[in-house]
Coordinates of C-alpha atoms and ligand atoms in Angstrom, one line a residue:
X17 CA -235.3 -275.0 -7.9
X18 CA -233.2 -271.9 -9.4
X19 CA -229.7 -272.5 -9.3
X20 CA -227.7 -270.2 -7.0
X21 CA -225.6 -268.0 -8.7
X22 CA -224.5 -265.9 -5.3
X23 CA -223.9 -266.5 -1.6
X24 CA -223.2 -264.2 1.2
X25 CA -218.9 -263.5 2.2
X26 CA -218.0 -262.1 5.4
X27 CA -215.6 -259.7 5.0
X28 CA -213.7 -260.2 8.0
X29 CA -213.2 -264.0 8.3
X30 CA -214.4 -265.0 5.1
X31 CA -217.1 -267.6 5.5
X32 CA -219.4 -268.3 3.1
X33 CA -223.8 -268.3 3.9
X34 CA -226.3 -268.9 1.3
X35 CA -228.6 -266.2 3.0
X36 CA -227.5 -263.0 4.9
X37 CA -227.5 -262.7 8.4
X38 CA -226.8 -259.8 10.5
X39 CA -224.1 -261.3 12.2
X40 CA -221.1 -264.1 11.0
X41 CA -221.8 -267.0 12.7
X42 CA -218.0 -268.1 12.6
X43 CA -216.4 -264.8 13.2
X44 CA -219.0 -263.0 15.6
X45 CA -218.7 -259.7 13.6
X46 CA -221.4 -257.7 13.1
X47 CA -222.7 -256.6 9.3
X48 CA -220.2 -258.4 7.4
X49 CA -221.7 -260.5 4.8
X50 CA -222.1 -259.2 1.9
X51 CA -223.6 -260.9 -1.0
X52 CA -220.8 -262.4 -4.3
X53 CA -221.3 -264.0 -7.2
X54 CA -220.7 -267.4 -7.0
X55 CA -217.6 -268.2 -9.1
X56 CA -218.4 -269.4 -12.8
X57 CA -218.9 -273.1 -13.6
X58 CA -218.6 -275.8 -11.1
X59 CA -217.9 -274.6 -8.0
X60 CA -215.4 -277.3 -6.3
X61 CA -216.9 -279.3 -3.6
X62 CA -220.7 -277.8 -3.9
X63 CA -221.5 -279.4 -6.7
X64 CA -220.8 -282.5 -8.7
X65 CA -219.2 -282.4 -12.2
X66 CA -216.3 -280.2 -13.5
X67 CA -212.9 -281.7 -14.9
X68 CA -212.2 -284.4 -12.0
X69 CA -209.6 -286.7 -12.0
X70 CA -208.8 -288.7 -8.8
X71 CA -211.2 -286.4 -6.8
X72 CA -209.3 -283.4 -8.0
X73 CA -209.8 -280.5 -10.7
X74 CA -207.0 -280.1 -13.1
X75 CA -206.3 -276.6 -13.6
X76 CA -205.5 -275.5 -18.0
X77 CA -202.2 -274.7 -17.0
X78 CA -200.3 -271.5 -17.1
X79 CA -198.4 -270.3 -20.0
X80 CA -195.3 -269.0 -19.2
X81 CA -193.4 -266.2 -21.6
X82 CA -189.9 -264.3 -21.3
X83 CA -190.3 -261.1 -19.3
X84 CA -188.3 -259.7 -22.5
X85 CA -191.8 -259.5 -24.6
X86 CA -192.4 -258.0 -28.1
X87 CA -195.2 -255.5 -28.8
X88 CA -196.2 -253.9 -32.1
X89 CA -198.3 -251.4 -30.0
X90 CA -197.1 -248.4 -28.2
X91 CA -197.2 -248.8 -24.7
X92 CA -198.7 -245.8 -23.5
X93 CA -201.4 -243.4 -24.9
X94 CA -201.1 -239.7 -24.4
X95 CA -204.7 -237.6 -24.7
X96 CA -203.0 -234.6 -25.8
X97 CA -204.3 -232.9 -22.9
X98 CA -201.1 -232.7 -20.5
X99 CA -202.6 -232.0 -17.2
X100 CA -204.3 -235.2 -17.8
X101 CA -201.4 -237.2 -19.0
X102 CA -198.4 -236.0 -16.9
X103 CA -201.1 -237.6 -13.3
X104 CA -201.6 -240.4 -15.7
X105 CA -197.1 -240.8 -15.9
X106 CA -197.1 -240.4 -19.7
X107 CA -200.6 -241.2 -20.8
X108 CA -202.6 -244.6 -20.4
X109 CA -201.5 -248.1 -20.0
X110 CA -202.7 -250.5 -22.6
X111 CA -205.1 -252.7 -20.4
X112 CA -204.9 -250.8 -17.8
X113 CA -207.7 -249.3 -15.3
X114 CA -207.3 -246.0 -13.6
X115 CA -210.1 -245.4 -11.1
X116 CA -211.1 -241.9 -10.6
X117 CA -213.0 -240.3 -7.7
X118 CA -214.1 -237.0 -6.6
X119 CA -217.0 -235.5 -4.8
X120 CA -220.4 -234.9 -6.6
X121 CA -220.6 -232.0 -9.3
X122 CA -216.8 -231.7 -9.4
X123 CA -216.4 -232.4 -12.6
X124 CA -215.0 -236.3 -13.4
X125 CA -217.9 -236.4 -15.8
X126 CA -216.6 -233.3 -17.4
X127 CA -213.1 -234.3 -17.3
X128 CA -213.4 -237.6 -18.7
X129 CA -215.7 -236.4 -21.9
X130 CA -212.6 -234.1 -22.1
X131 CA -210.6 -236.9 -22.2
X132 CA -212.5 -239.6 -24.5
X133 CA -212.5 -236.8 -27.1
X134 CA -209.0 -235.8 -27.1
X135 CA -208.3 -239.4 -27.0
X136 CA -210.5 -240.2 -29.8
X137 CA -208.9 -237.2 -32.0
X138 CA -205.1 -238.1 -31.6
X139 CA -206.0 -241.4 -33.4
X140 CA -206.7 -243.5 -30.7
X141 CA -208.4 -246.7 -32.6
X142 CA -211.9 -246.3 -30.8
X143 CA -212.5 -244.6 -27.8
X144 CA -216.2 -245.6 -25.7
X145 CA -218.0 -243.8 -23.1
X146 CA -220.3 -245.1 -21.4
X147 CA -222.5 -243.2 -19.2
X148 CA -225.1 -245.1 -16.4
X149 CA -226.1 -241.6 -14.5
X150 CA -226.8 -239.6 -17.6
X151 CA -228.8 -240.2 -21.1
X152 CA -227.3 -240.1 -24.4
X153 CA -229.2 -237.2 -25.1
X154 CA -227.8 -235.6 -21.8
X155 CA -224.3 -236.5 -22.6
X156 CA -224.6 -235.4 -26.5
X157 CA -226.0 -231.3 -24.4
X158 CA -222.7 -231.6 -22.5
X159 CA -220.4 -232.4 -25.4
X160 CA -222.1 -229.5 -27.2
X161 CA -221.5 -227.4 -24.3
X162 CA -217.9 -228.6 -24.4
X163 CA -217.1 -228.0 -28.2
X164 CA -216.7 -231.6 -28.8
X165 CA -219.0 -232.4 -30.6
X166 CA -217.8 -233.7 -33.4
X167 CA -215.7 -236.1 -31.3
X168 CA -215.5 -239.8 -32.8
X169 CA -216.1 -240.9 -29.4
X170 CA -218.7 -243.8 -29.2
X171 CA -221.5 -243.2 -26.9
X172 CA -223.7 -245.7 -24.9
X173 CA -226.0 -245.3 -21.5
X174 CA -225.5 -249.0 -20.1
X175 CA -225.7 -249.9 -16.7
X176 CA -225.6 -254.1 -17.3
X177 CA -222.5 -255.6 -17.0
X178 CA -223.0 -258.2 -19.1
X179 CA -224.4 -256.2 -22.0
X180 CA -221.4 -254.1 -21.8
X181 CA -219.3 -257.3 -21.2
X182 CA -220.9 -258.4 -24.8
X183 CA -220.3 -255.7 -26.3
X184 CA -216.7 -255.1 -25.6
X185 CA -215.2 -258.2 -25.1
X186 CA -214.3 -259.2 -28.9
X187 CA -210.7 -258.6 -30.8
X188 CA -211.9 -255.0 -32.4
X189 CA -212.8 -253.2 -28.8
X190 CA -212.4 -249.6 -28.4
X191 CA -208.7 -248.5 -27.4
X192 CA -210.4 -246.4 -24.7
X193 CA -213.3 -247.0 -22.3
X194 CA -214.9 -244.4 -19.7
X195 CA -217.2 -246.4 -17.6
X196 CA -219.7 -243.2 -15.9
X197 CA -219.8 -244.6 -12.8
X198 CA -219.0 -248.2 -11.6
X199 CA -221.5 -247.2 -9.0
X200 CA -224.3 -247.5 -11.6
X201 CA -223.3 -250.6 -12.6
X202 CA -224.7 -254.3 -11.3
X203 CA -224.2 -257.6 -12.7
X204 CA -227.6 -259.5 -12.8
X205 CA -226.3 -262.2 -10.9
X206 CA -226.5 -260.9 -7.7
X207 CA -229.6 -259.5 -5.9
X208 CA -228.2 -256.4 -4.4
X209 CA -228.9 -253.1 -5.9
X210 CA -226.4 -251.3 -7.6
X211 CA -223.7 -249.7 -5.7
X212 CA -223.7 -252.0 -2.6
X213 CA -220.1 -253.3 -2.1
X214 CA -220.7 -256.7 -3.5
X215 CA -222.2 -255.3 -6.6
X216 CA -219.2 -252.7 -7.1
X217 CA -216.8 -254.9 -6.6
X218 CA -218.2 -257.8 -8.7
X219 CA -219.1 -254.7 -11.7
X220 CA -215.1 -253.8 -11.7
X221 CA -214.3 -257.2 -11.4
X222 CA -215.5 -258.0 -14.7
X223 CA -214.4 -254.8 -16.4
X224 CA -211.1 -255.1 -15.1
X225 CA -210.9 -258.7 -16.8
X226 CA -212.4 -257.4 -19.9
X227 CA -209.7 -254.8 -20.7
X228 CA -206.9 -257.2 -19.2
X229 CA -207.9 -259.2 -21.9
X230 CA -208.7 -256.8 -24.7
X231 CA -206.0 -254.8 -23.8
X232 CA -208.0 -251.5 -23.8
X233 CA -207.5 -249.0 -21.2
X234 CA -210.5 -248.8 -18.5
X235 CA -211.2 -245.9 -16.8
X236 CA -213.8 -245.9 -13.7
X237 CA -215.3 -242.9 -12.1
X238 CA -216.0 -243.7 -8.8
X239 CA -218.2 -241.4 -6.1
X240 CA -216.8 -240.4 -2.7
X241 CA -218.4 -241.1 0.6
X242 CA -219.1 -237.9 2.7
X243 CA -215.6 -239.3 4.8
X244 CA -214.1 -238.8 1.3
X245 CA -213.4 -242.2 0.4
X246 CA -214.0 -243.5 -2.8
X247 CA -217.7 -245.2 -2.7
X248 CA -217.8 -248.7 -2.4
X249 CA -215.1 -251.3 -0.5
X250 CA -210.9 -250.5 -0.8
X251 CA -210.6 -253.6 -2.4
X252 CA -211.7 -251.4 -5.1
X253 CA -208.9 -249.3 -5.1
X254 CA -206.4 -253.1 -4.7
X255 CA -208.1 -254.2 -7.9
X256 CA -207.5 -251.0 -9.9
X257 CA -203.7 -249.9 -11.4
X258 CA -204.2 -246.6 -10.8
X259 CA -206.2 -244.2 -8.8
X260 CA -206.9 -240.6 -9.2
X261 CA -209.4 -238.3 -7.2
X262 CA -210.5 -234.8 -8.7
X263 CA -210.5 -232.2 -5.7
X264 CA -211.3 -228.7 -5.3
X265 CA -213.5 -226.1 -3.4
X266 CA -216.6 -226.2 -4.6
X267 CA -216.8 -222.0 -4.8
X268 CA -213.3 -221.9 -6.3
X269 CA -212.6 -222.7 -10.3
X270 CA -209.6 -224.6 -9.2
X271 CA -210.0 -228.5 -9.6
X272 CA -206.5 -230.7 -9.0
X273 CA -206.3 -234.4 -10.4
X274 CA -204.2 -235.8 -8.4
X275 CA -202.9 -239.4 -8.5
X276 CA -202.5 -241.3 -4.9
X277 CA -201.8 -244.7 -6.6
X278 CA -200.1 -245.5 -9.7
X279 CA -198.2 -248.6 -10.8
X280 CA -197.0 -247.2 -14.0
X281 CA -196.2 -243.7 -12.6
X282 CA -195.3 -241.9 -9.9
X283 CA -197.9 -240.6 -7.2
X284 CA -198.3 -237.4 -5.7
X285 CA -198.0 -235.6 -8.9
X286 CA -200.9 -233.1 -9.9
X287 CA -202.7 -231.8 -12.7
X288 CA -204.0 -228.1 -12.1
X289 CA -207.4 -227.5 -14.0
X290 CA -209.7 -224.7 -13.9
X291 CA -213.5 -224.7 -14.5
X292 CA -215.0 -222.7 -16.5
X293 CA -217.9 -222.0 -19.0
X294 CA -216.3 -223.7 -21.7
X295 CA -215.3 -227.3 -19.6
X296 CA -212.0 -227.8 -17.9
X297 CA -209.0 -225.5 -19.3
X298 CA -205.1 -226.7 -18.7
X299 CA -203.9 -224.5 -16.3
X300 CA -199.6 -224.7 -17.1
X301 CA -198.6 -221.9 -14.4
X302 CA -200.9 -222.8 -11.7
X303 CA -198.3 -220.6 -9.4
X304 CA -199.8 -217.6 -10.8
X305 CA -203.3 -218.5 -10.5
X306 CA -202.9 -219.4 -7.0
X307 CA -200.8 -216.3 -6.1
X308 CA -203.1 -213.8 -8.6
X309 CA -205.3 -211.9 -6.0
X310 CA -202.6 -211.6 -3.6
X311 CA -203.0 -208.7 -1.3
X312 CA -199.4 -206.8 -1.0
X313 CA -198.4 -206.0 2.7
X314 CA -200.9 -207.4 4.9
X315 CA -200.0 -208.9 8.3
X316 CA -200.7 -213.0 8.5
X317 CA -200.2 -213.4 5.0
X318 CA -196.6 -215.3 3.8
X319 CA -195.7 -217.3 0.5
X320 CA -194.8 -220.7 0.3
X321 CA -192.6 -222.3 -2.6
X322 CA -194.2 -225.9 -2.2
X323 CA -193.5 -229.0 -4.6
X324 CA -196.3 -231.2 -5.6
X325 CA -195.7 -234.0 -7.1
X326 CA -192.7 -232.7 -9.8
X327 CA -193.6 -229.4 -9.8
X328 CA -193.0 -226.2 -7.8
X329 CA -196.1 -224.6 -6.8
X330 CA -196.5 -221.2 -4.8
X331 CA -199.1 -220.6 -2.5
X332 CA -200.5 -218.2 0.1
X333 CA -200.2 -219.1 3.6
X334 CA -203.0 -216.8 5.5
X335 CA -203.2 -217.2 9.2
X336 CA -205.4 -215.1 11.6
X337 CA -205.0 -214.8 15.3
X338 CA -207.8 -213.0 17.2
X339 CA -208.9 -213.2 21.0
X340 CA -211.0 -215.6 22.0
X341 CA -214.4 -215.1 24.3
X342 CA -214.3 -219.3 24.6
X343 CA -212.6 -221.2 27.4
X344 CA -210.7 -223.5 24.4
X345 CA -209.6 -221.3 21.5
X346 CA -210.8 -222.4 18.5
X347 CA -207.8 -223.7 16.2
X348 CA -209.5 -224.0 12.4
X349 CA -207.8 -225.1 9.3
X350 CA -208.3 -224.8 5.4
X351 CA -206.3 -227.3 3.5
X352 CA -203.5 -228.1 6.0
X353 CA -203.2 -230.5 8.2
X354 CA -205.0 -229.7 11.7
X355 CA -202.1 -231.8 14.1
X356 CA -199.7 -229.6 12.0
X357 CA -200.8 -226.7 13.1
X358 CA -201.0 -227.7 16.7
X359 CA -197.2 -229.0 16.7
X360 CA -195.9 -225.4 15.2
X361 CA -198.3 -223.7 18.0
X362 CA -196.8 -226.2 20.7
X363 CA -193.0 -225.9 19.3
X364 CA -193.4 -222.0 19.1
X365 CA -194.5 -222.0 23.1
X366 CA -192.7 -224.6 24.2
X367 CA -189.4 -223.3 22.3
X368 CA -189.6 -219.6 22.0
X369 CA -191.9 -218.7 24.9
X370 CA -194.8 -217.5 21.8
X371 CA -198.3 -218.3 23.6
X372 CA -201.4 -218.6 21.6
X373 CA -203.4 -219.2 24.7
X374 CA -206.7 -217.5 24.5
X375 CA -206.6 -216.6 21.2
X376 CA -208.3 -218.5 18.2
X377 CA -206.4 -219.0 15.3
X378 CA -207.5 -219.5 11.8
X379 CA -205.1 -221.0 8.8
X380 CA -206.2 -221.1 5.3
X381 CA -204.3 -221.7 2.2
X382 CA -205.5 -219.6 -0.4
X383 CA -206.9 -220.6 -3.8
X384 CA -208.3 -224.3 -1.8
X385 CA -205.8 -225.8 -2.1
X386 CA -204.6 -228.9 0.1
X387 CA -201.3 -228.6 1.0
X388 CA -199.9 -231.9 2.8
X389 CA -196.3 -231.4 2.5
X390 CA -193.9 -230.8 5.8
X391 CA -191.9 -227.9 4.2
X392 CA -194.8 -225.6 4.4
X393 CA -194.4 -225.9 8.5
X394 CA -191.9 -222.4 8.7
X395 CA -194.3 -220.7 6.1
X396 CA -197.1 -221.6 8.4
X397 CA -194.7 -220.2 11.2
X398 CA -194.4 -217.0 9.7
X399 CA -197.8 -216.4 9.1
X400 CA -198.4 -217.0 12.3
X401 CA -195.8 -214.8 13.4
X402 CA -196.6 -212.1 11.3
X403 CA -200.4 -212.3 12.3
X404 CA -199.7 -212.4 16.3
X405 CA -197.4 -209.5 15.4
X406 CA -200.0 -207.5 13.6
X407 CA -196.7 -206.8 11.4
X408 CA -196.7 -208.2 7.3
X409 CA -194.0 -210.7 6.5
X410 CA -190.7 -209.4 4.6
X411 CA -192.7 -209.0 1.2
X412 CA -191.2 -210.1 -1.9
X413 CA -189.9 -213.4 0.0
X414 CA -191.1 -217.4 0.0
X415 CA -190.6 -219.3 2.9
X416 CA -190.3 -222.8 3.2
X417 CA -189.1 -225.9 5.8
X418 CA -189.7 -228.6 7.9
X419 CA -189.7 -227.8 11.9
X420 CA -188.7 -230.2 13.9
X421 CA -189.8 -230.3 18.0
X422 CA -186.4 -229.3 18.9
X423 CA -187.1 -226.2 17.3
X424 CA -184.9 -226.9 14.4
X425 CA -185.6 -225.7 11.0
X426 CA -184.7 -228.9 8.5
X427 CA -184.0 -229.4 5.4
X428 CA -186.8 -230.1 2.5
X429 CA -185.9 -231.2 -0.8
X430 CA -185.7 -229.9 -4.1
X431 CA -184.5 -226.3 -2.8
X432 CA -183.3 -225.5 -6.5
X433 CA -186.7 -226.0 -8.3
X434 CA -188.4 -224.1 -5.5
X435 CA -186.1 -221.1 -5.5
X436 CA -186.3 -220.8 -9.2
X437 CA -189.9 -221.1 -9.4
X438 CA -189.7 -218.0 -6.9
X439 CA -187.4 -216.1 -8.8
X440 CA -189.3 -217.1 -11.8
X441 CA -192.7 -215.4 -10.2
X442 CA -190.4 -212.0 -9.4
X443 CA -189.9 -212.7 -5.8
X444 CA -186.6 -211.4 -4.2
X445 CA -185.4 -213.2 -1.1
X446 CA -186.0 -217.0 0.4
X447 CA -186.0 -217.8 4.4
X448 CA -185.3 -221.5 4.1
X449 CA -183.2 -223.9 6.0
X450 CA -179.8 -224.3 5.6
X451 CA -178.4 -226.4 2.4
X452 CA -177.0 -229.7 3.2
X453 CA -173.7 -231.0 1.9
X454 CA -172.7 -229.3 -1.5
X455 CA -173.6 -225.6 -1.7
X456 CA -175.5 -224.3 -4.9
X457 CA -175.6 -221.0 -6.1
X458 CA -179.4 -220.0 -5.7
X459 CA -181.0 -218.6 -8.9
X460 CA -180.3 -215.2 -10.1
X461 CA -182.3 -212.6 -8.4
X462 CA -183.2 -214.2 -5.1
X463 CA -181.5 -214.3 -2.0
X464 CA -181.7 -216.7 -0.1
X465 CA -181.5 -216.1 4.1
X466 CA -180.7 -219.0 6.3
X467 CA -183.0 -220.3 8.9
X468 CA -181.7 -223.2 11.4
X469 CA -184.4 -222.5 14.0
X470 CA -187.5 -221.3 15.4
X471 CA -185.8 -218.9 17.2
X472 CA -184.0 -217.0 13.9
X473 CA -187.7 -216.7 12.7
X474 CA -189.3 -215.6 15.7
X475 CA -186.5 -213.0 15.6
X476 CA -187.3 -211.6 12.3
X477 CA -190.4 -210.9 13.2
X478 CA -190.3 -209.5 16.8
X479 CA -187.0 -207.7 16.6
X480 CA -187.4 -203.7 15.5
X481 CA -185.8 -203.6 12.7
X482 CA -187.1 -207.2 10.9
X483 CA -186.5 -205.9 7.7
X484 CA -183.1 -204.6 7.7
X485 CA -182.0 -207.7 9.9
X486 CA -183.1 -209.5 6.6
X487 CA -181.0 -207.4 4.3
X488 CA -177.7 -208.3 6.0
X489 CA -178.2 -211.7 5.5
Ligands
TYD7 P1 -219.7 -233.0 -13.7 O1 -218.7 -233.3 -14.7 O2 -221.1 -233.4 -14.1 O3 -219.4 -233.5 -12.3 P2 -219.4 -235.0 -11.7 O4 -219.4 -235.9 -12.9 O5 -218.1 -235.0 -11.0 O6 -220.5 -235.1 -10.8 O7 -219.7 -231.4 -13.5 C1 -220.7 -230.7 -13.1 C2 -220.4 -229.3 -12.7 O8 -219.5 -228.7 -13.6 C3 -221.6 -228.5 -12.7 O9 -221.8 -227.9 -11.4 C4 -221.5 -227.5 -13.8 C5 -220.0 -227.4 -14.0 N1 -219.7 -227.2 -15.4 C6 -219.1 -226.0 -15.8 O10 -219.0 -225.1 -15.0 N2 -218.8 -225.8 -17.1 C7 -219.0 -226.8 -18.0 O11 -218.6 -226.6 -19.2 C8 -219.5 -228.0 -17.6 C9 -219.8 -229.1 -18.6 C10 -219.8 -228.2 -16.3
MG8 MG1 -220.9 -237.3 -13.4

């Protein structure tokens, strides 16, 4: 008889079946096996043999070393490309895998050749990329396509783990390997096709121990799920150092790498990238692009100085409020967060007697981006404001803090980066909330109006004169 080489794990409990069943015997859960590799070797207890002594495997023993270690090499790797590098926290990690996801067709295959290239041409010793979804001959059309070219980057269409296992685990590996996708990948040891979660996980499993050992940086592109999760079981993203998604609407050029997990960098940083006919350009001002087809005085329409990750970024803020033929409004969203919006509609009634009842209202932030920061909840008031009053925001002005269910406007930080990036992009005045503790002098050119609640905004907009109230501030 064949030897086994997998058995069936359930995933909530953890016992072990040699066939699958639909439901875990020990646990009662339903669809939980899923089939793993049998560990390498003798597996304790199944089978006779292995290193025994008294009944018991030894284990080799662990050598310890001072945390205070020497290395020749550099740490870190930087592509050159500083979009890429600044998500990454200062380039890759030696042995390190980053995992990145995104939707279909936005461009992680695109971004990765980028990558591999301008990795390959700073020097890096050996850069791979492995592609299981496209042919070389497909890849080799792209790089053309992409002006790379010429790239020293080494190509290969592999799906097989082990092959690839073979082929990179010896002292000379590549510095640098895109795997193109760990979805594509299956290790021949288990019977499931590629992409089930037993197959994913066991695929990245050996990769990740691979370039652990090796000590070259792994890089996985992962698919998303129509929920938007990253393809395959979270484990995935446990056994990973760092994970990235690529976002952005698929009808805008805008595409944002953003990192949601790093252990050698910070998260919520973001690298802005637009798509074009060329491959993905840097985008270093992304304020601009997002504010570039700006209308001037339009009613609904108001300018947030948002942070993301490091950097100051300005967006548009458009809301819409219309009367509704429906017996529940409708209450839409576009990259903000859909309870937000209810709270600032639910403080603004319950606080300053504004009713939205029977009227639908739309909020979009312009450009497609996804805003989930709380300081864009007064800019998301004054839009809202502005649109219900049929009357355009001050113009020339950013708006920006956190609103509590008192009604109070609170305090977001970095107020000085914001404010500067404002006065930076020619805008004039600020409503934000009042500075806490030691006062700065805002940046030259803007001035900056106090707002400590609702009410102050709700003011602005519904008083006669909303404009010249501002100016005496
Ligand atoms: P791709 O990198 O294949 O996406 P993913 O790997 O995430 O599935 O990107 C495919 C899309 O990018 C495709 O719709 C065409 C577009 N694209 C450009 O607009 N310009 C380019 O130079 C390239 C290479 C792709
Ligand atoms: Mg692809």
């Amino acid at each position: 008889m064949a030897k086994r080489t997998s058995h069936y794990v359930c995933q909530s409990c953890g016992a072990s079946y040699p066939k699958w069943a639909g439901r875990c015997e020990s646990c009662g859960e339903w669809s939980t096996l899923v089939e793993e590799a049998l560990p390498e070797g003798p597996p304790g207890g199944l089978e006779a043999g292995g290193t025994r002594l008294g009944g018991k495997r030894l284990g080799r023993g662990v050598e310890f070393v001072p945390l205070k270690g020497q290395d020749s090499q550099a740490p870190r790797r930087a592509s050159g490309i500083a979009e890429f590098d600044r998500v990454l926290g200062g380039g890759l990690v030696r042995g390190s895998a980053v995992l990145i996801g995104g939707d279909p067709g936005i461009g992680k295959s695109t971004l990765l050749l980028q990558a591999a290239a301008a990795l390959a041409r700073s020097g890096a010793a050996g850069c791979a990329y492995v592609s299981g979804e496209e042919a070389i001959e497909q890849v080799r059309l792209r790089a053309e396509r992409l002006g790379l070219a010429e790239a020293p980057v080494e190509l290969a269409a592999a799906t097989s783990v082990r092959d690839l296992k073979a082929a990179l685990d010896r002292p000379e590996a590549p510095a640098v390997v895109v795997v193109d996708s760990i979805q594509t990948m299956y290790v021949d040891t288990l019977d499931s096709a590629p992409g089930t979660v037993g197959q994913v996980r066991a695929s990245a499993q050996e990769l990740i121990r691979v370039a652990k050992r090796r000590g070259f940086a792994l890089l996985l592109v992962g698919h998303v799920t129509k929920e938007g999760a990253i393809a395959g079981p979270k484990v995935l993203e446990h056994m990973v150092d760092t994970v990235l998604t690529f976002e952005g609407e698929r009808g805008h050029q805008f595409r944002i790498l953003r990192a949601v997990k790093n252990r050698f960098g910070p998260t919520d940083e973001i690298g802005v990238f637009e798509m074009t006919d060329g491959g993905l350009m840097q985008v270093t001002n992304p304020s601009e692009l997002f504010l570039a087809e700006r209308q001037g005085e339009v009613s609904g329409a108001c300018v947030l100085a948002g942070i993301e990750g490091t950097r100051p970024l300005l967006v548009e803020i458009q809301a819409l409020v219309s009367p509704s033929p429906l017996g529940t409004p409708r209450r839409a969203v576009v990259g903000w967060d859909g309870n937000r919006l209810a709270m600032v509609l639910a403080v603004l009634e319950a606080r300053s007697g504004i009713s939205f009842a029977g009227k639908d209202v739309y909020l979009n932030v312009a450009g497609g981006l996804r805003v989930a920061e709380p300081a864009a909840d007064l800019s998301v008031a004054a839009a809202l404001l502005s649109a219900l009053s049929d009357r355009p925001a001050p113009s020339e002005t950013v708006v920006f803090g956190e609103i509590g269910l008192s009604g109070e406007v609170r305090a977001v930080g970095q107020t000085d980066v914001r404010l500067k990036e404002a006065a930076k992009l020619g805008f004039t005045r600020a409503l934000c909330p009042p500075a806490r503790g030691r006062k700065t002098r805002p940046p030259e050119g803007i001035a900056v109006s106090e707002i400590s609640t609702l009410g102050d905004l709700v003011e602005l907009f519904l008083d006669a004169a909303p404009h010249a109230r501002l100016r005496e501030a």
